[in-house]
Every structure is written in C-alpha cells, then in structure tokens.
Amino acid sequence: MYERGFKRSATLALFLGPAVIGAAIFLIGPILASLVLAFSHWDLLTPATFAGLSNFRTMLNDPEFWAALRHTLTFIVGYVPPVMVLGFLLAVALNSRIPGRGLLRAVYFLPVVTSWVAVGLVWKWLLNPEYGLINSMLTHLGVEGPAWLFDPRFAMVAVILTSLWKDVGFVMTILIAGLQGIPPEYREAAAIDGASPFQVQRFLTLPLLMPAIFFALTISLINSFQVFDQVYVMTAGGPAGSTTVLIQQIVKNAFSYSQMGYAAAMSWVLFVLVFVTSFVISRLRGRWAV
C-alpha cells in the first residue's frame, strides 16, 4: 500500500514538477522580487538599498502618477459599459436564428485574435486627420473630422473606440455561451404565458445570464486597468501626455528613468486596485447571479 502511494506521488511529481518549477522561477519569484523592490531604491547599476515607504510617499506627491491613474480610469469608464452593452446586444442578435450567423460570429470575433500592433497601426492610419478613411467619410457627410490622435481632447476617445472595435467580439462570445446554456423551454414557457420579447429578455434572460455577464465584466475591468498596447502603438501616451496610462508610467519609470523600486511600488498599487475591483465584483455576483 505504501509502495503504491509512493509510486503515485512520484508519478505526479514527475509530470507536475516542470510546471511547478517554471511557475516558481518565472511567476512566483518575480512577484516576490517586485514586492521587495517596492520598498527599495534600485537603478539597475548599483546595489538596491532599503527605502521603506519612500516610494509610496513619492507616489502620493507625483502629479504624473495621478494623471496616469486619471487617464486609466477615464479609459475604464469610457470602455467597459459600451463593450458590455454592445457585446450583449450582439450576443442576443447572433444567438437567434438568422442567416449566416456563424459567419457573422467569426467576423466579430476575428479582431479579438488579431495582434494589437496590427490593429493599432491600421486604426492609426484610419484616424489620420489628413488622409485617414474616417475623416474622409466625415468630409463627404459635411462634417469636419477632428485631429483624433493629435488632439488631447479626442486622443483617448480614439483609443477607446479602437478598443471597443477589437474587444466587443470577446464579450459577445462569452455571452453567447451563456445564452446557449439557458434551456429554450424557459423562453417558450414565458412566451406561452404572454410575456413580450422585452419581458423575456428583462426578467428571464438577464437573470440567468448573470454568471456570464459578471465573468465578462471582471475580465474586461482587469484588462482595462492594464491597458497599454493600444496606447503605446497609437499615441505613445500623447499628445501632451493626454493618454498616458498606469502601465505606461510603470514602464517609463522602470526602463527610461531606471527607477525600478518606484516602478515596482506603482505595480503593487495597480495590483491592489485590480484586486479590490475583482473582490467587489465577486461579492456583487454572489448577490445578483442566479
């Protein structure tokens, strides 16, 4: 009996060992190292020195940090509600029996698997104020298009619109999976009882879809806090710093200013924000999800 248990443990260790070792070296190790660095000063050249809470005190008085946090929150507010609403509407539409729905699902999901570098470069061209396709179309409609990525008032709007175009297919796919998990007999029974299509969606579909909605909402919020790729490719944080977000500020402090400790402190503040947001969403899910 003991020999059999030992062989089983040895077999599990043999198969799980590489994954555990890899996670320890490339995941757990860097996380712990960043926590130590958050309380240190290190410029990549000289040995790190203990700094206590100095990095966090500096952060409280750093206008660039607060500007980056404000821009990140602006992106979240402008991105998350529309992507959830549009994803839900598309999911409901493409879950019904319409011609070519399989093709339409693929078309809407295709941007999700496309590289952000490619998407950013294409939309950077589309939004060019001089020869971009979008402003050309607006001109034909008699509307003077804005400078988009070159105007601090519209740069974040352009980033949000591009992000919506790319990510709405992800939310749609998650919600379609949730809709297909709802037995059709429920809708048929509601229709027999005289419920209108709106009432079916409001009082039947939405409550049963809450687990999928909260999952998509959580993933969208986490990704929004970590927004970086589209900003880096499309605006590089400009113009005039109007689209500089938290991740970009972390990268700048770490690799441009060689303030690794300060960048690590910012990373942990971002982690706390994501953790608290995810925790609140999980609590709300426990109350509202069926």
Short mmCIF file of C-alpha atoms in Angstrom, two decimals:
data_model
loop_
_atom_site.label_atom_id
_atom_site.label_comp_id
_atom_site.label_asym_id
_atom_site.label_seq_id
_atom_site.Cartn_x
_atom_site.Cartn_y
_atom_site.Cartn_z
CA MET A 1 0.00 0.00 0.00
CA TYR A 2 2.78 2.39 0.95
CA GLU A 3 4.72 1.49 -2.17
CA ARG A 4 1.68 2.15 -4.35
CA GLY A 5 1.18 5.58 -2.74
CA PHE A 6 4.85 6.41 -3.21
CA LYS A 7 4.73 5.47 -6.89
CA ARG A 8 1.63 7.60 -7.38
CA SER A 9 3.27 10.61 -5.70
CA ALA A 10 6.44 10.11 -7.72
CA THR A 11 4.43 9.97 -10.96
CA LEU A 12 2.56 13.17 -10.07
CA ALA A 13 5.83 14.90 -9.18
CA LEU A 14 7.34 13.78 -12.48
CA PHE A 15 4.54 15.31 -14.54
CA LEU A 16 3.84 18.38 -12.41
CA GLY A 17 7.45 19.13 -11.50
CA PRO A 18 8.40 21.09 -14.65
CA ALA A 19 5.26 23.25 -14.45
CA VAL A 20 5.75 23.93 -10.72
CA ILE A 21 9.43 24.76 -11.18
CA GLY A 22 8.65 27.02 -14.13
CA ALA A 23 5.92 28.85 -12.18
CA ALA A 24 8.26 29.30 -9.21
CA ILE A 25 11.07 30.71 -11.35
CA PHE A 26 9.11 32.85 -13.81
CA LEU A 27 5.99 33.79 -11.81
CA ILE A 28 6.25 33.49 -8.04
CA GLY A 29 9.91 34.56 -7.94
CA PRO A 30 9.40 37.83 -9.86
CA ILE A 31 6.28 38.65 -7.83
CA LEU A 32 8.19 38.33 -4.55
CA ALA A 33 11.15 40.24 -6.01
CA SER A 34 8.88 43.10 -7.08
CA LEU A 35 7.45 43.27 -3.55
CA VAL A 36 10.96 43.63 -2.14
CA LEU A 37 11.84 46.23 -4.80
CA ALA A 38 8.74 48.26 -3.92
CA PHE A 39 10.44 49.10 -0.61
CA SER A 40 13.85 49.70 -2.17
CA HIS A 41 15.78 52.12 -4.36
CA TRP A 42 17.46 50.44 -7.34
CA ASP A 43 18.77 51.97 -10.55
CA LEU A 44 19.81 48.68 -12.25
CA LEU A 45 23.51 49.61 -11.86
CA THR A 46 24.18 49.91 -8.13
CA PRO A 47 23.03 47.54 -5.38
CA ALA A 48 19.49 48.05 -4.13
CA THR A 49 19.07 49.93 -0.85
CA PHE A 50 16.16 49.73 1.58
CA ALA A 51 13.84 52.73 1.21
CA GLY A 52 10.92 51.88 3.48
CA LEU A 53 7.77 53.67 2.37
CA SER A 54 9.69 56.32 0.43
CA ASN A 55 8.46 55.13 -2.97
CA PHE A 56 4.84 55.24 -1.85
CA ARG A 57 5.24 58.71 -0.33
CA THR A 58 6.81 59.92 -3.57
CA MET A 59 3.85 58.46 -5.46
CA LEU A 60 1.35 60.43 -3.39
CA ASN A 61 3.06 63.67 -4.46
CA ASP A 62 3.74 62.69 -8.07
CA PRO A 63 1.40 64.54 -10.48
CA GLU A 64 2.38 62.20 -13.33
CA PHE A 65 1.16 59.18 -11.33
CA TRP A 66 -2.18 60.82 -10.59
CA ALA A 67 -2.55 61.92 -14.22
CA ALA A 68 -1.86 58.35 -15.41
CA LEU A 69 -4.37 56.98 -12.89
CA ARG A 70 -6.97 59.52 -14.05
CA HIS A 71 -6.41 58.58 -17.70
CA THR A 72 -6.70 54.88 -16.84
CA LEU A 73 -9.99 55.46 -15.03
CA THR A 74 -11.20 57.57 -17.96
CA PHE A 75 -10.48 54.67 -20.27
CA ILE A 76 -12.33 52.26 -17.96
CA VAL A 77 -15.41 54.48 -17.74
CA GLY A 78 -15.48 55.04 -21.50
CA TYR A 79 -14.73 51.43 -22.44
CA VAL A 80 -16.33 48.94 -20.04
CA PRO A 81 -20.04 50.00 -20.17
CA PRO A 82 -20.18 50.22 -24.00
CA VAL A 83 -18.30 46.95 -24.55
CA MET A 84 -20.68 45.14 -22.19
CA VAL A 85 -23.83 46.63 -23.74
CA LEU A 86 -22.68 46.11 -27.34
CA GLY A 87 -21.47 42.60 -26.53
CA PHE A 88 -24.85 41.74 -25.01
CA LEU A 89 -26.81 43.13 -27.97
CA LEU A 90 -24.63 41.26 -30.45
CA ALA A 91 -24.90 38.06 -28.41
CA VAL A 92 -28.70 38.24 -28.37
CA ALA A 93 -28.83 39.04 -32.09
CA LEU A 94 -26.37 36.31 -33.13
CA ASN A 95 -27.90 33.71 -30.83
CA SER A 96 -31.16 33.93 -32.76
CA ARG A 97 -31.80 32.01 -35.95
CA ILE A 98 -30.66 34.43 -38.63
CA PRO A 99 -29.00 33.59 -41.95
CA GLY A 100 -25.21 33.49 -41.85
CA ARG A 101 -24.93 33.82 -38.08
CA GLY A 102 -21.90 31.52 -38.00
CA LEU A 103 -20.06 33.79 -40.43
CA LEU A 104 -21.12 36.90 -38.53
CA ARG A 105 -19.83 35.43 -35.27
CA ALA A 106 -16.49 34.73 -36.90
CA VAL A 107 -16.31 38.24 -38.35
CA TYR A 108 -16.98 39.89 -34.98
CA PHE A 109 -14.54 37.58 -33.18
CA LEU A 110 -11.72 37.95 -35.72
CA PRO A 111 -10.39 41.25 -34.27
CA VAL A 112 -10.06 39.58 -30.84
CA VAL A 113 -7.35 37.22 -32.10
CA THR A 114 -5.60 39.91 -34.15
CA SER A 115 -2.38 41.42 -32.81
CA TRP A 116 -2.78 44.79 -31.08
CA VAL A 117 0.21 46.07 -33.03
CA ALA A 118 -1.52 45.34 -36.34
CA VAL A 119 -4.85 46.73 -35.13
CA GLY A 120 -3.23 49.85 -33.70
CA LEU A 121 -1.31 50.61 -36.88
CA VAL A 122 -4.42 50.13 -39.07
CA TRP A 123 -6.55 52.37 -36.88
CA LYS A 124 -3.75 54.91 -36.67
CA TRP A 125 -3.98 55.17 -40.44
CA LEU A 126 -7.79 55.22 -40.44
CA LEU A 127 -7.82 58.07 -37.90
CA ASN A 128 -5.19 60.18 -39.64
CA PRO A 129 -6.68 63.69 -39.91
CA GLU A 130 -5.28 64.35 -43.40
CA TYR A 131 -5.70 61.15 -45.39
CA GLY A 132 -7.49 58.79 -42.99
CA LEU A 133 -10.61 57.00 -44.20
CA ILE A 134 -12.78 58.07 -41.26
CA ASN A 135 -12.23 61.80 -41.72
CA SER A 136 -12.67 61.39 -45.48
CA MET A 137 -16.09 59.83 -44.85
CA LEU A 138 -16.99 62.62 -42.42
CA THR A 139 -15.97 65.21 -45.00
CA HIS A 140 -18.34 63.64 -47.57
CA LEU A 141 -21.11 63.99 -44.96
CA GLY A 142 -20.30 67.66 -44.50
CA VAL A 143 -18.66 67.18 -41.09
CA GLU A 144 -15.16 68.37 -40.32
CA GLY A 145 -13.39 65.49 -38.59
CA PRO A 146 -11.19 66.15 -35.55
CA ALA A 147 -7.45 65.60 -35.41
CA TRP A 148 -8.12 62.44 -33.37
CA LEU A 149 -4.74 61.12 -32.19
CA PHE A 150 -3.14 64.58 -32.44
CA ASP A 151 -5.76 66.35 -30.32
CA PRO A 152 -5.70 65.89 -26.50
CA ARG A 153 -9.50 66.16 -26.46
CA PHE A 154 -10.03 63.24 -28.85
CA ALA A 155 -6.97 61.01 -28.44
CA MET A 156 -8.43 58.94 -25.59
CA VAL A 157 -11.76 58.77 -27.44
CA ALA A 158 -9.93 57.28 -30.42
CA VAL A 159 -8.17 54.71 -28.22
CA ILE A 160 -11.49 53.73 -26.62
CA LEU A 161 -13.25 53.36 -29.97
CA THR A 162 -10.44 51.17 -31.28
CA SER A 163 -10.54 49.04 -28.14
CA LEU A 164 -14.31 48.61 -28.48
CA TRP A 165 -13.94 47.50 -32.09
CA LYS A 166 -11.35 44.92 -31.12
CA ASP A 167 -12.82 43.54 -27.90
CA VAL A 168 -16.59 43.54 -28.38
CA GLY A 169 -16.34 40.12 -30.04
CA PHE A 170 -14.82 38.65 -26.88
CA VAL A 171 -17.73 39.78 -24.70
CA MET A 172 -20.15 38.63 -27.39
CA THR A 173 -18.65 35.13 -27.43
CA ILE A 174 -18.79 34.77 -23.64
CA LEU A 175 -22.42 35.89 -23.55
CA ILE A 176 -23.42 33.66 -26.47
CA ALA A 177 -22.04 30.72 -24.49
CA GLY A 178 -24.14 31.84 -21.53
CA LEU A 179 -27.25 32.23 -23.67
CA GLN A 180 -26.84 28.75 -25.10
CA GLY A 181 -26.75 27.41 -21.55
CA ILE A 182 -30.30 28.68 -20.93
CA PRO A 183 -32.85 25.94 -21.79
CA PRO A 184 -35.10 27.11 -24.65
CA GLU A 185 -38.09 25.66 -22.80
CA TYR A 186 -37.90 28.62 -20.39
CA ARG A 187 -38.40 31.14 -23.19
CA GLU A 188 -41.18 29.06 -24.73
CA ALA A 189 -43.00 28.85 -21.39
CA ALA A 190 -42.66 32.61 -20.88
CA ALA A 191 -43.99 33.30 -24.39
CA ILE A 192 -46.97 30.98 -23.74
CA ASP A 193 -47.69 32.91 -20.55
CA GLY A 194 -47.94 36.09 -22.61
CA ALA A 195 -44.53 37.65 -21.93
CA SER A 196 -43.34 40.10 -24.59
CA PRO A 197 -39.84 39.72 -26.13
CA PHE A 198 -38.62 42.61 -23.95
CA GLN A 199 -40.04 41.00 -20.81
CA VAL A 200 -38.39 37.70 -21.71
CA GLN A 201 -35.02 39.42 -22.01
CA ARG A 202 -35.51 41.54 -18.89
CA PHE A 203 -36.98 39.02 -16.44
CA LEU A 204 -35.69 35.71 -17.79
CA THR A 205 -32.60 36.03 -19.94
CA LEU A 206 -30.75 38.69 -17.93
CA PRO A 207 -31.03 36.95 -14.51
CA LEU A 208 -29.97 33.59 -15.95
CA LEU A 209 -27.14 35.23 -17.88
CA MET A 210 -25.67 36.99 -14.83
CA PRO A 211 -22.80 34.48 -14.25
CA ALA A 212 -21.56 35.01 -17.82
CA ILE A 213 -22.08 38.78 -17.57
CA PHE A 214 -20.06 39.02 -14.36
CA PHE A 215 -17.29 36.88 -15.84
CA ALA A 216 -17.05 39.09 -18.94
CA LEU A 217 -17.25 42.21 -16.75
CA THR A 218 -14.42 41.03 -14.49
CA ILE A 219 -12.13 40.18 -17.40
CA SER A 220 -12.93 43.49 -19.12
CA LEU A 221 -12.17 45.50 -15.97
CA ILE A 222 -8.89 43.69 -15.34
CA ASN A 223 -7.81 44.23 -18.94
CA SER A 224 -8.84 47.90 -18.73
CA PHE A 225 -6.65 48.54 -15.70
CA GLN A 226 -3.76 47.02 -17.66
CA VAL A 227 -4.40 48.92 -20.89
CA PHE A 228 -1.08 49.56 -22.65
CA ASP A 229 -0.63 48.04 -26.12
CA GLN A 230 -3.09 50.23 -27.98
CA VAL A 231 -1.89 53.37 -26.23
CA TYR A 232 1.76 52.58 -26.91
CA VAL A 233 1.18 51.85 -30.61
CA MET A 234 -1.35 54.59 -31.38
CA THR A 235 -0.30 57.58 -29.26
CA ALA A 236 2.76 56.61 -27.16
CA GLY A 237 0.98 58.43 -24.31
CA GLY A 238 0.48 61.67 -26.19
CA PRO A 239 -0.42 64.19 -27.28
CA ALA A 240 0.82 66.21 -24.31
CA GLY A 241 0.51 63.16 -22.06
CA SER A 242 -3.27 63.02 -22.51
CA THR A 243 -3.33 59.23 -22.95
CA THR A 244 -0.52 58.19 -20.60
CA VAL A 245 -1.86 55.29 -18.51
CA LEU A 246 -0.59 53.48 -15.41
CA ILE A 247 1.19 50.63 -17.18
CA GLN A 248 2.99 53.08 -19.45
CA GLN A 249 4.05 55.13 -16.44
CA ILE A 250 5.40 51.97 -14.79
CA VAL A 251 7.38 51.03 -17.90
CA LYS A 252 8.71 54.57 -18.24
CA ASN A 253 9.93 54.74 -14.64
CA ALA A 254 11.48 51.28 -14.81
CA PHE A 255 13.29 51.38 -18.15
CA SER A 256 13.56 55.07 -19.10
CA TYR A 257 14.29 56.56 -15.66
CA SER A 258 15.88 53.40 -14.13
CA GLN A 259 13.70 53.78 -11.02
CA MET A 260 12.94 50.11 -10.57
CA GLY A 261 11.82 50.45 -6.96
CA TYR A 262 9.38 53.23 -7.76
CA ALA A 263 8.02 51.27 -10.74
CA ALA A 264 7.56 48.21 -8.54
CA ALA A 265 5.65 50.30 -6.00
CA MET A 266 3.35 51.53 -8.78
CA SER A 267 2.85 47.92 -9.89
CA TRP A 268 1.68 46.93 -6.43
CA VAL A 269 -0.72 49.86 -6.28
CA LEU A 270 -2.14 48.67 -9.60
CA PHE A 271 -2.39 45.14 -8.19
CA VAL A 272 -4.35 46.42 -5.18
CA LEU A 273 -6.74 48.33 -7.48
CA VAL A 274 -7.34 45.23 -9.61
CA PHE A 275 -7.73 43.01 -6.54
CA VAL A 276 -10.24 45.32 -4.83
CA THR A 277 -12.24 45.71 -8.06
CA SER A 278 -12.32 41.94 -8.63
CA PHE A 279 -13.33 41.37 -5.00
CA VAL A 280 -16.22 43.84 -5.24
CA ILE A 281 -17.40 42.24 -8.50
CA SER A 282 -17.28 38.78 -6.91
CA ARG A 283 -19.37 40.00 -3.97
CA LEU A 284 -21.92 41.55 -6.30
CA ARG A 285 -22.01 38.36 -8.33
CA GLY A 286 -22.86 36.41 -5.19
CA ARG A 287 -25.86 38.68 -4.63
CA TRP A 288 -27.18 39.07 -8.17
CA ALA A 289 -26.16 35.94 -10.08
CA VAL A 290 -28.63 33.09 -10.15
#
